[in-house]
Coordinates of C-alpha atoms and ligand atoms in Angstrom, one line a residue:
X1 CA -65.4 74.1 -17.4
X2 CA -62.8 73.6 -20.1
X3 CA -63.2 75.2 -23.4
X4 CA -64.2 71.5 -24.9
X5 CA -67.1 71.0 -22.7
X6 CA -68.8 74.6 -24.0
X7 CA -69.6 72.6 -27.4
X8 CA -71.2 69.8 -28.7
X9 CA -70.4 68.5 -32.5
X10 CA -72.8 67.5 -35.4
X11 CA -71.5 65.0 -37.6
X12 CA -72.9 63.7 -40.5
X13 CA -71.5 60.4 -42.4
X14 CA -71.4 59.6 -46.7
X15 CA -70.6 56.4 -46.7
X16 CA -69.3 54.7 -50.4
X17 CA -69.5 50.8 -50.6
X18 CA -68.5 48.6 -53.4
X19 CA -71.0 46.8 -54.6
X20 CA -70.1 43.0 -55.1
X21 CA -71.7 42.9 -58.8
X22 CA -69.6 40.7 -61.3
X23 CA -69.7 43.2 -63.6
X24 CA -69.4 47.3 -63.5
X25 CA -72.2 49.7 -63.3
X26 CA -72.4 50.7 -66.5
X27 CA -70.6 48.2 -68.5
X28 CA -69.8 44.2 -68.8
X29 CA -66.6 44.6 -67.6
X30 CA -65.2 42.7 -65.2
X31 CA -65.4 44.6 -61.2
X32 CA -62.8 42.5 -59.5
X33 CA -60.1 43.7 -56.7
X34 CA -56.4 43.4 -57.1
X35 CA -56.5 42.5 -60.9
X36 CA -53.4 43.6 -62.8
X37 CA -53.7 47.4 -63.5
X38 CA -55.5 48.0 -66.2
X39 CA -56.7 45.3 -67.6
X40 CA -60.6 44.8 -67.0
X41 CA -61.3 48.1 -69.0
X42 CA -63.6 48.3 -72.0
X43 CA -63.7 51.5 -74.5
X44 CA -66.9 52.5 -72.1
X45 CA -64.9 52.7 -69.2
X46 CA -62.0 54.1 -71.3
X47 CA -65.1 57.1 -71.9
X48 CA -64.3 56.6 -75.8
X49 CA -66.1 58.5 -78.1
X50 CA -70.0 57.4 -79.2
X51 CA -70.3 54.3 -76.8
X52 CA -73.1 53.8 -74.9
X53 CA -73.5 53.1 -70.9
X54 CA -76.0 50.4 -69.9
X55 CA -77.4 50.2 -66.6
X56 CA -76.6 46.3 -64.4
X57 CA -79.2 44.9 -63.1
X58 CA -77.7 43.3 -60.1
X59 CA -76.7 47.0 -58.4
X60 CA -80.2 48.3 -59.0
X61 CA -80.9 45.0 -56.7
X62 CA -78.7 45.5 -54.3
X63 CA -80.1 49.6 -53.7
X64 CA -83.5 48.2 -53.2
X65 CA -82.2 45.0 -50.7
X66 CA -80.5 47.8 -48.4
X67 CA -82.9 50.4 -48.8
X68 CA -85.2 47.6 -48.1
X69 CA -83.3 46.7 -44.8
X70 CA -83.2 50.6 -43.5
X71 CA -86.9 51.1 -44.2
X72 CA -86.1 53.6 -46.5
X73 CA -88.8 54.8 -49.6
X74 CA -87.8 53.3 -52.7
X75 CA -88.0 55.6 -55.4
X76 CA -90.0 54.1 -58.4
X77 CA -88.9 56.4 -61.3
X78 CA -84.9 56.7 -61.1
X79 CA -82.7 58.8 -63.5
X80 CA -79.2 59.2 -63.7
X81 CA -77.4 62.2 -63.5
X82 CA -73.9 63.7 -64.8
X83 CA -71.5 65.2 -62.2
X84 CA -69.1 66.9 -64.2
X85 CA -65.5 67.4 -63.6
X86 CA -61.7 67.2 -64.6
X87 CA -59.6 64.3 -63.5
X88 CA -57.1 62.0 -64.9
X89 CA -58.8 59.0 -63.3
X90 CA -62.5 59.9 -65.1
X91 CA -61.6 59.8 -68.5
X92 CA -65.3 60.4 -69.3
X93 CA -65.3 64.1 -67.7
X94 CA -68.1 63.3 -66.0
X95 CA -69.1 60.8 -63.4
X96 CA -72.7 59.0 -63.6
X97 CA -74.7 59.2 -60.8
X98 CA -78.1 60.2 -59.3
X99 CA -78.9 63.7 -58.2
X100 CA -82.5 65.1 -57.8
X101 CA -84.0 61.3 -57.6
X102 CA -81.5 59.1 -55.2
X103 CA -83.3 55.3 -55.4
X104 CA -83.7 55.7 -51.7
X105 CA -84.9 58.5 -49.6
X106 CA -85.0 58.3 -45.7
X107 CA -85.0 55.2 -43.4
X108 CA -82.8 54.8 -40.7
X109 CA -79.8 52.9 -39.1
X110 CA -80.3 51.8 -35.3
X111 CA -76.7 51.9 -33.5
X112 CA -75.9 50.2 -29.9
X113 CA -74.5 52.9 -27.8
X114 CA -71.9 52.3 -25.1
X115 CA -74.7 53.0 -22.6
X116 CA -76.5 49.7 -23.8
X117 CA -78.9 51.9 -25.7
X118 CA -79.7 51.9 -28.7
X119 CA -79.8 55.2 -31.2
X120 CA -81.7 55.8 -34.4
X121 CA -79.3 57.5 -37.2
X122 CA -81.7 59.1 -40.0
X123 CA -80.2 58.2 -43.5
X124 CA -81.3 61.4 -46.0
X125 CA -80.6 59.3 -48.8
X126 CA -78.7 56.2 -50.5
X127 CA -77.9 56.5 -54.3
X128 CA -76.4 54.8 -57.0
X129 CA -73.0 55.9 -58.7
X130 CA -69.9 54.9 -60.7
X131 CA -66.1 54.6 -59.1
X132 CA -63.5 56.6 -60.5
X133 CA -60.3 54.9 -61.9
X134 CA -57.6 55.0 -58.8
X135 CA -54.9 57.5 -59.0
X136 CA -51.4 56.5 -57.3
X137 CA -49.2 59.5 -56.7
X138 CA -46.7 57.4 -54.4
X139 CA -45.8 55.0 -56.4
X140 CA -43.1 56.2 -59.3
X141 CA -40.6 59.1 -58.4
X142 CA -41.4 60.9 -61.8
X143 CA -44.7 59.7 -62.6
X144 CA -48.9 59.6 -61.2
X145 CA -49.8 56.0 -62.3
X146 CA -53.1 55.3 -63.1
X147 CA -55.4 52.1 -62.9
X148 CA -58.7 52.3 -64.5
X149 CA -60.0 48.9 -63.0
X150 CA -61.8 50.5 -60.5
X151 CA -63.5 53.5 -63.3
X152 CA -67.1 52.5 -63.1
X153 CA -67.3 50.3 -60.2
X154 CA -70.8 50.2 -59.0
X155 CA -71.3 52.2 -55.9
X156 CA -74.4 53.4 -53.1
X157 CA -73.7 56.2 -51.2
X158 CA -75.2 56.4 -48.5
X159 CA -75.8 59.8 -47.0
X160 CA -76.9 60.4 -43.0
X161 CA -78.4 63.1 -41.5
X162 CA -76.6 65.0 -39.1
X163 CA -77.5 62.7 -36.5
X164 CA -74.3 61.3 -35.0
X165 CA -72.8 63.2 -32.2
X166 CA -69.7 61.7 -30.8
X167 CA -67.0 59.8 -32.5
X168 CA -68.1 57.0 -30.3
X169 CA -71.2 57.2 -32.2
X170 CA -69.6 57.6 -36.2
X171 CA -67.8 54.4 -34.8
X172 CA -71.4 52.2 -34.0
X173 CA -72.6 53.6 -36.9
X174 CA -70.2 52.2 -39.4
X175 CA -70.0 49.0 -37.9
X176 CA -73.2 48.7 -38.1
X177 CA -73.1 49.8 -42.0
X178 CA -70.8 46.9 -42.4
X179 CA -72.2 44.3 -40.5
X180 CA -75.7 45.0 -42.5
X181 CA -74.0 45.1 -46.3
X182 CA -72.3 41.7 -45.5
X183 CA -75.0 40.6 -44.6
X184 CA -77.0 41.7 -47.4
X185 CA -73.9 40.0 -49.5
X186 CA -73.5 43.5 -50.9
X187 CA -70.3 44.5 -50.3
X188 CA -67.3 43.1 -48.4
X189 CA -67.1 45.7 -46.3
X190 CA -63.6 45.8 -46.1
X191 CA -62.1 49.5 -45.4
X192 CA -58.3 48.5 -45.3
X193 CA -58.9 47.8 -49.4
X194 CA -61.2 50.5 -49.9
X195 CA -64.3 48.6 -50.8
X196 CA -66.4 50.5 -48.1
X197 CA -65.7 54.2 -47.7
X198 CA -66.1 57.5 -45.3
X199 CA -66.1 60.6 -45.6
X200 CA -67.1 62.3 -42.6
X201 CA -68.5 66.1 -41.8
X202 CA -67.9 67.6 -38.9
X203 CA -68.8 71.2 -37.0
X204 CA -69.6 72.2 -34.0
X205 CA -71.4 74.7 -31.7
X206 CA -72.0 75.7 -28.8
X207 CA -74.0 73.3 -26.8
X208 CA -77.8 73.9 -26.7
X209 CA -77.4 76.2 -30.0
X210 CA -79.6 74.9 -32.9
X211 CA -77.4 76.5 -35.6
X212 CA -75.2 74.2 -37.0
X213 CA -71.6 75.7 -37.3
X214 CA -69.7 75.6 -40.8
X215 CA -69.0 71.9 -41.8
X216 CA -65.7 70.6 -42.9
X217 CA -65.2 67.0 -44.9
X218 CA -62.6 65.0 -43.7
X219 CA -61.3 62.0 -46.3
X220 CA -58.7 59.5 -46.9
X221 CA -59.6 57.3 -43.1
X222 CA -58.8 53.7 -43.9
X223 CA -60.5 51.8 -41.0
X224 CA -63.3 52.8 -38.9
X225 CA -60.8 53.6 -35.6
X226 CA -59.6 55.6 -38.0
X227 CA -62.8 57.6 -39.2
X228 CA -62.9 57.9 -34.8
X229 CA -59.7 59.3 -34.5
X230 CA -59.8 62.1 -37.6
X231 CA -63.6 63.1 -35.8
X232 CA -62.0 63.2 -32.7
X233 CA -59.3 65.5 -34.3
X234 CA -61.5 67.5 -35.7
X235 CA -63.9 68.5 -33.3
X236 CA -60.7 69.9 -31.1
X237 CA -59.6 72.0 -33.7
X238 CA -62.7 73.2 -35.1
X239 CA -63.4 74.3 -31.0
X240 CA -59.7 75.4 -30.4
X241 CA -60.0 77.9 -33.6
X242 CA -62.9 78.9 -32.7
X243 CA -61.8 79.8 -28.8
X244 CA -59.3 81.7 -30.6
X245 CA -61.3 83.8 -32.7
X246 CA -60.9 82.7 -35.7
X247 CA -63.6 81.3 -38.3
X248 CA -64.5 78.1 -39.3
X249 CA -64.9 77.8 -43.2
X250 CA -66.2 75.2 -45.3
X251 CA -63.6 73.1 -46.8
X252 CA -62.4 69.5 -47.2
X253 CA -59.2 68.1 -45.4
X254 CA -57.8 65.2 -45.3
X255 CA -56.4 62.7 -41.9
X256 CA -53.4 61.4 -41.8
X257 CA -52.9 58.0 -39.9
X258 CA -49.6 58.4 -39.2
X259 CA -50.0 62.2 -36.8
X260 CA -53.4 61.3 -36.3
X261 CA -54.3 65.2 -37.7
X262 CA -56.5 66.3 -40.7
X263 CA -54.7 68.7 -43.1
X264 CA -56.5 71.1 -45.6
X265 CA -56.9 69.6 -49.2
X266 CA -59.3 72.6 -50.7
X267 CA -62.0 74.4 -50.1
X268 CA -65.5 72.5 -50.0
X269 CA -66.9 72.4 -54.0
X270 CA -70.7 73.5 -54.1
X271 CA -72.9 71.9 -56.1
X272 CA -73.0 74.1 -59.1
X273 CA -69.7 73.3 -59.8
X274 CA -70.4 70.2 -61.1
X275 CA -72.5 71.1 -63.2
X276 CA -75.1 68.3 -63.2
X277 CA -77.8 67.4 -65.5
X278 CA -79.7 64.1 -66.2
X279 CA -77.7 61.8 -67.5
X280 CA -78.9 62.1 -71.7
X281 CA -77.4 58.2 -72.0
X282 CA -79.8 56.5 -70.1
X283 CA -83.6 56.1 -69.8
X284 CA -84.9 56.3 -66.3
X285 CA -85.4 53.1 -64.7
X286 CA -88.4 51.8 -63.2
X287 CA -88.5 50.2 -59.9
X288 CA -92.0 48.4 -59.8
X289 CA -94.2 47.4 -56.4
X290 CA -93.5 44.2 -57.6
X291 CA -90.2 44.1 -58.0
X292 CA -89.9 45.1 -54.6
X293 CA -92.0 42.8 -52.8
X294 CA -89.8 40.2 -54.8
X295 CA -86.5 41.8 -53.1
X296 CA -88.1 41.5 -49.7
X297 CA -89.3 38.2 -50.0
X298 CA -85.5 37.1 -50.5
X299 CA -84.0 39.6 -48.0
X300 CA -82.0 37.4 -45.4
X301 CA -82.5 37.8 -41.6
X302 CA -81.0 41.0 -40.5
X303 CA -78.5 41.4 -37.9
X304 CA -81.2 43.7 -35.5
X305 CA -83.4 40.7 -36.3
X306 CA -81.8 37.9 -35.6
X307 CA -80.2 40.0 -32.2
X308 CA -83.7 40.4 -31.2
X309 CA -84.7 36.8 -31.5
X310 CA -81.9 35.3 -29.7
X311 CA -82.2 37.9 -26.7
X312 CA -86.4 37.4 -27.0
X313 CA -86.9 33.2 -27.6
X314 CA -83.6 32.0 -26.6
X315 CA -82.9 34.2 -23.3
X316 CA -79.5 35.4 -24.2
X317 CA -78.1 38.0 -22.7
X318 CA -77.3 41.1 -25.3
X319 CA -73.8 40.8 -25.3
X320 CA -73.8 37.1 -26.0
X321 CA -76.6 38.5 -28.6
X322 CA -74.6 40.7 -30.0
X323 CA -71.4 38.4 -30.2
X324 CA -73.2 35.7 -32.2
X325 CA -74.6 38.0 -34.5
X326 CA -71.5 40.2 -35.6
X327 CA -70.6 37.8 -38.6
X328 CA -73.8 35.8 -40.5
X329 CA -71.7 32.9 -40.7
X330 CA -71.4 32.5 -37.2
X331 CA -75.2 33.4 -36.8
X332 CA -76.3 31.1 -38.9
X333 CA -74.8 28.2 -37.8
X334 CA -75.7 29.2 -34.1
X335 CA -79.2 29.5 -35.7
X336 CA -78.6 25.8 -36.9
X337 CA -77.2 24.6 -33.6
X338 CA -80.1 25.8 -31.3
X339 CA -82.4 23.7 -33.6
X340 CA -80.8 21.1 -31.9
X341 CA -80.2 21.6 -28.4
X342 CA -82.1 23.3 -26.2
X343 CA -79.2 24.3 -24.2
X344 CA -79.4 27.8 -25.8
X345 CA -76.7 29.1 -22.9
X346 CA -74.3 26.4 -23.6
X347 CA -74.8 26.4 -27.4
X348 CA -73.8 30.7 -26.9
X349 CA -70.6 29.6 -24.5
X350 CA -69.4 26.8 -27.0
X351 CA -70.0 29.1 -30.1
X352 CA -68.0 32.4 -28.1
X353 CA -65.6 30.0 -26.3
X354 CA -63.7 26.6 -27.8
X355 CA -65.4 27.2 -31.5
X356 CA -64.2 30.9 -31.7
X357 CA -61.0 30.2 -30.5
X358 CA -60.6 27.4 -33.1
X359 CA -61.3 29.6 -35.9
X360 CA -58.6 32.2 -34.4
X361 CA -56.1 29.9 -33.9
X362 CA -56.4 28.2 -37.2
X363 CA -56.8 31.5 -39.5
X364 CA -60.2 30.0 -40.5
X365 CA -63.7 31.4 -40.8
X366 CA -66.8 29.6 -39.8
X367 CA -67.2 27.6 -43.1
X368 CA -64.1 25.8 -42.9
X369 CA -65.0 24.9 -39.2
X370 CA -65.1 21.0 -39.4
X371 CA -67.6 20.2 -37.3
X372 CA -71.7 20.3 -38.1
X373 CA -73.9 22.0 -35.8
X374 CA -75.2 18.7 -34.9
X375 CA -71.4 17.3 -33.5
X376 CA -71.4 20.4 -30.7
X377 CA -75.3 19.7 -29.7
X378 CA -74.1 15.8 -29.3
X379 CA -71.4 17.3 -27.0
X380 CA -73.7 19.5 -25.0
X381 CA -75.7 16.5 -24.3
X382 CA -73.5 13.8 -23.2
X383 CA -72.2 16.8 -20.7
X384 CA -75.6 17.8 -19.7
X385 CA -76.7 14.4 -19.4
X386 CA -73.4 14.1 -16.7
X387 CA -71.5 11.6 -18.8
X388 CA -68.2 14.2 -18.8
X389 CA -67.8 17.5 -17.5
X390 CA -67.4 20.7 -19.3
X391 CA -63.7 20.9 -18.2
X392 CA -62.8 17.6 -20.1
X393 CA -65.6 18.4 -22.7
X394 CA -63.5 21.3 -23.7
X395 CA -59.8 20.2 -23.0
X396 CA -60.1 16.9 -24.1
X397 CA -62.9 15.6 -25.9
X398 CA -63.4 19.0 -28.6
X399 CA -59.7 18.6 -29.4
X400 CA -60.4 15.2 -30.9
X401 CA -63.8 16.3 -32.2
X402 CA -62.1 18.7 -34.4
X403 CA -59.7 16.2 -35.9
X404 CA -61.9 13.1 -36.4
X405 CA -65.2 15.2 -37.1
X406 CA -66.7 12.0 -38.5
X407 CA -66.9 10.0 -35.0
X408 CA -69.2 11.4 -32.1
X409 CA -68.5 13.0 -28.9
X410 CA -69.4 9.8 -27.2
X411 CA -67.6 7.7 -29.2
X412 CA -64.4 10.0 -28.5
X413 CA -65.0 10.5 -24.5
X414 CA -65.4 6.5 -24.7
X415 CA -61.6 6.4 -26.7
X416 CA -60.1 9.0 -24.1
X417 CA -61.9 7.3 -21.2
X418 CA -63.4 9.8 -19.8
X419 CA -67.0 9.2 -19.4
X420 CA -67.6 9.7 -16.0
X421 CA -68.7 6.8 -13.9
X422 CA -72.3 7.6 -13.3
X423 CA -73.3 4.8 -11.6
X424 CA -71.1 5.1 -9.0
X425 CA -68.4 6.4 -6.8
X426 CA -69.0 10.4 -7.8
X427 CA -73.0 10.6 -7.6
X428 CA -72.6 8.3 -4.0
X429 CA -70.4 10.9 -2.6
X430 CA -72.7 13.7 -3.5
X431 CA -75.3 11.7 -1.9
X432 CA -73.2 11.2 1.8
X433 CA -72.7 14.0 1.9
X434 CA -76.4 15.5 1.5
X435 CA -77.8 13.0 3.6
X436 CA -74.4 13.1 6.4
X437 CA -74.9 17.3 6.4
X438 CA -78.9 16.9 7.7
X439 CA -78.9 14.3 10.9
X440 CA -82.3 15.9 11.7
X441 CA -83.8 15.2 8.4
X442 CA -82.7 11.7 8.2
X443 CA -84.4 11.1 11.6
X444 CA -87.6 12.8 10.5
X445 CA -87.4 10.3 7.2
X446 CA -86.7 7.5 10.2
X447 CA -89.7 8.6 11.3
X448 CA -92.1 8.7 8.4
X449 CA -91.7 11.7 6.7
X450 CA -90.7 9.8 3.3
X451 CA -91.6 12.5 1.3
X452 CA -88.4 14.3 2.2
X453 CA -86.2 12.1 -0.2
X454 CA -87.1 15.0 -2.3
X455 CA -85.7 18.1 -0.3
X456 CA -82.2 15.1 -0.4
X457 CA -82.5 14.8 -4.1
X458 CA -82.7 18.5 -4.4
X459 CA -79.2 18.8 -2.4
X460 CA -77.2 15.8 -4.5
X461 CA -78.2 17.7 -7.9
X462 CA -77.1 21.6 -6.4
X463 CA -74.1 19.7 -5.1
X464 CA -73.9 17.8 -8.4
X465 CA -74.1 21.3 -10.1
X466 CA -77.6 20.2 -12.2
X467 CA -75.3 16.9 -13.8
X468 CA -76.0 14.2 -11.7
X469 CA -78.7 11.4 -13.4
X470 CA -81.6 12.3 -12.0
X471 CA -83.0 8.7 -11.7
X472 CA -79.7 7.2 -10.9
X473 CA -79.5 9.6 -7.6
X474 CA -82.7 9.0 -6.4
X475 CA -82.1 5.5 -6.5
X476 CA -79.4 6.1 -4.3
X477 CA -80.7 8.4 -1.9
X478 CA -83.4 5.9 -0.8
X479 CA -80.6 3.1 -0.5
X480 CA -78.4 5.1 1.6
X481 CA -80.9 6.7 3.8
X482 CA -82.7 3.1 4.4
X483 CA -79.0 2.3 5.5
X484 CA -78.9 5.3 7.4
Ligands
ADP501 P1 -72.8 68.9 -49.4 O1 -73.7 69.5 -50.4 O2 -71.7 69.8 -48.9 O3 -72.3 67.5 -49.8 P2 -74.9 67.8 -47.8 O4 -76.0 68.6 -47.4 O5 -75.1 66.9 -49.0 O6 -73.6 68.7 -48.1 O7 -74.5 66.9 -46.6 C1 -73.4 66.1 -46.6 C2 -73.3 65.4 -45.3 O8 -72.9 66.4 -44.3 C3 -74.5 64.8 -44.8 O9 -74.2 63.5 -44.2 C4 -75.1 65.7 -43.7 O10 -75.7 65.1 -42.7 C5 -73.8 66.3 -43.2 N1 -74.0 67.7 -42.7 C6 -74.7 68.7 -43.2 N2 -74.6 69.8 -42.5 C7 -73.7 69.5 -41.5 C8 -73.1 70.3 -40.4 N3 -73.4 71.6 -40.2 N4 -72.3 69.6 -39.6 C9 -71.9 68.3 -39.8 N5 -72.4 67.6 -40.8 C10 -73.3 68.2 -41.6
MG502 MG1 -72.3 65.4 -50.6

């Protein structure tokens, strides 16, 4: 047994998102990325002397909607806390946030393990906080630079027990934090810019031991392969120190794409440093039942929702689930197209086939697609009802589609000349040769046994691979086997 497989790790996720708000958590000004530095700031989140912090709205909202969608409690009373402490990005001293009374306690995140299982991961709790302004120590030779856009962003952190076990796992689980807070339209979920953030704790021990093992914080991972890799990192140091006698201790380090390793930053703060107390500012805010039930009434379809549906009334298989419902864009409009066709498989291959590749090729995202819903049901149809195949359906006829939305499928396999002749040459051959493969069948037809033109019809449509017109070839079975 090597020394890895001796341990098993706990790892426990604190996830930061951006909240999509127009305005900051605690002041009107504007929360927009990639503005020029420093220039949506206001004297509140410049911390000036004797101004006031006012609570929005809209990220009070958005708690509730995800805390809402992870059946968690929703606190009714919330106050705000201060977290003290010294940086040149807080120019308040102090950041406002919740301690003691996080707007969401418990609920749970359900991930899709590589097994085809599925996992629930137990949040402890999601609260609401303030960004600090963004320090740049890479940018001048001389100089830190400071932008003070991002000082008092709205944020949720949302906190996990120390459920996860495997990197594999830390990397389900954050997908499926992203995939949820688009589509709650609560964040963009976008790591590379820093709008949805990790940090990740990790320890381990020996396997079967229920003492957890010193924790360490790893920030600064900039995509979730990267949150993976630093885990991965992690969990062989923590176990090759240990193997070597030495002690883990508590302490925060940070990865480093480039090595792939985690390097020490400083030892893990405890609470008491900070020094919180409730925030003197602001009044606690009420969350009524009300309110709630008015938040759930608008919540959109979930992802697990939607996931379940397709697999449950449409007969999809999970991974095609799964596919259609990684982006809402592209589950809502495959929502759309399956209310009309009832092709449901085709409408899943056309959707993960020709449509996605469109949208790749073209640098475009679902809503620029040109096509309605409607447009790729007409196409399933006029292939299902055997007037073109699938291979000129997608080589020939969804080009064109694509370029002249406004005409139909139809009307374009009529231009290309490529509706296949059904009343002919094609369906007869299928029929020869059913009828020419079972000499002993035709003579027991000869002989009276009419009710075998089913048994031929049944042969010209497996031949016919389900597209032959159904009418058309029994038509022509009788013909040729009266001419038989
Ligand atoms: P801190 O006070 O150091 O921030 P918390 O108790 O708030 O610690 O936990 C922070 C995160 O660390 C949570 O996601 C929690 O699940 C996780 N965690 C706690 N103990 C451990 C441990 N021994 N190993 C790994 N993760 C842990
Ligand atoms: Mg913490």
């Amino acid at each position: 047994m090597s020394i890895y497989e001796k341990y098993e790790a706990v790892i426990g996720l604190e996830v930061h998102i951006q909240l999509l708000t127009k305005s900051k958590m605690y002041a009107n000004d504007i929360n927009e990325y990639g503005a020029l530095p420093n220039t949506n700031v206001s004297v509140i989140s410049l911390g000036h002397p004797g101004t006031l912090p006012r609570v929005n709205k809209r990220a009070i909202e958005f708690a509730v909607k995800l805390g809402l969608a992870v059946n968690a409690n929703i606190r009714k009373e919330n106050q705000f806390a201060r977290k003290n402490y010294f940086y040149a990005d807080l120019p308040k001293g102090y950041q406002i946030t919740q301690d003691k009374t996080p707007i969401c306690n418990g609920g749970a995140i359900t991930i899709k393990l590589k097994n085809g299982g599925t996992k629930k991961v137990n949040l402890t709790r999601i609260h609401m906080e303030e960004d600090a302004g963004k320090s740049m120590h890479d940018q001048d030779a001389a100089d830190s630079l400071i932008d003070l856009n991002r000082a008092g962003v709205p944020l949720l952190e949302i906190v996990s027990e120390p459920d996860i076990k495997t990197s594999d796992e830390a990397y389900a689980y954050l997908t499926e934090v992203r995939k949820l807070v688009r589509y709650l339209d609560i964040c963009d979920g976008n790591m590379e810019e820093g709008s949805m953030r990790c940090d990740a704790n990790v320890s381990v021990m020996l396997k079967g031991s229920d003492a957890f093992g010193k924790k360490v914080e790893v920030k600064n991972m900039n995509s979730i392969r990267n949150v993976q890799r630093a885990i991965e990192f992690e969990i062989k140091r923590q176990i090759e120190d240990i193997e070597e006698g030495e002690e883990i201790t508590t302490a925060t380090r940070s990865f480093n794409a480039v090595t792939g390793e985690t390097v020490w930053m400083r030892d893990k703060e405890s609470a008491n440093d900070y020094r919180y107390f409730p925030e003197p500012d602001l009044q606690p805010v009420i969350v009524t039942e009300e309110y709630i039930a008015k938040i759930k009434a608008l919540l959109p379809e979930l992802p697990n929702e939607l996931f379940d549906r397709f697999v449950k009334e449409l007969n999809l298989t999970d991974y095609d689930a799964s596919n259609l419902t990684d982006t809402k864009s592209i589950a809502l409009y495959f929502s759309e197209l399956v209310t009309k066709t009832k092709n449901y498989k085709a409408a899943a291959n056309w959707m993960m086939g020709s449509v996605k590749s469109y949208l790749n090729e073209n640098a475009l995202t679902i809503e620029r697609f040109p096509l309605k819903a409607e447009r790729i049901a007409e196409l399933i149809a006029i292939i299902d009802e055997g007037k073109i195949s699938n291979t000129v359906a997608s080589l020939q006829v969804f080009p064109e589609m694509v370029k002249h939305p406004e005409k139909t499928p139809m009307q374009i396999a009529t231009d290309l000349n490529v509706i296949q002749e059904s009343n002919s040459d094609a369906l007869q051959e299928l029929v020869n040769q059913a009828i020419g493969g079972n000499p002993a069948k035709v003579a027991e037809y000869k002989a009276g046994k009419v009710n075998l033109v089913g048994m031929f019809m049944g042969e010209v449509m497996k031949l016919s691979g389900g597209k032959a017109d159904p009418k058309l070839a029994s038509k022509l079975v009788k013909e040729t086997l009266d001419k038989a």
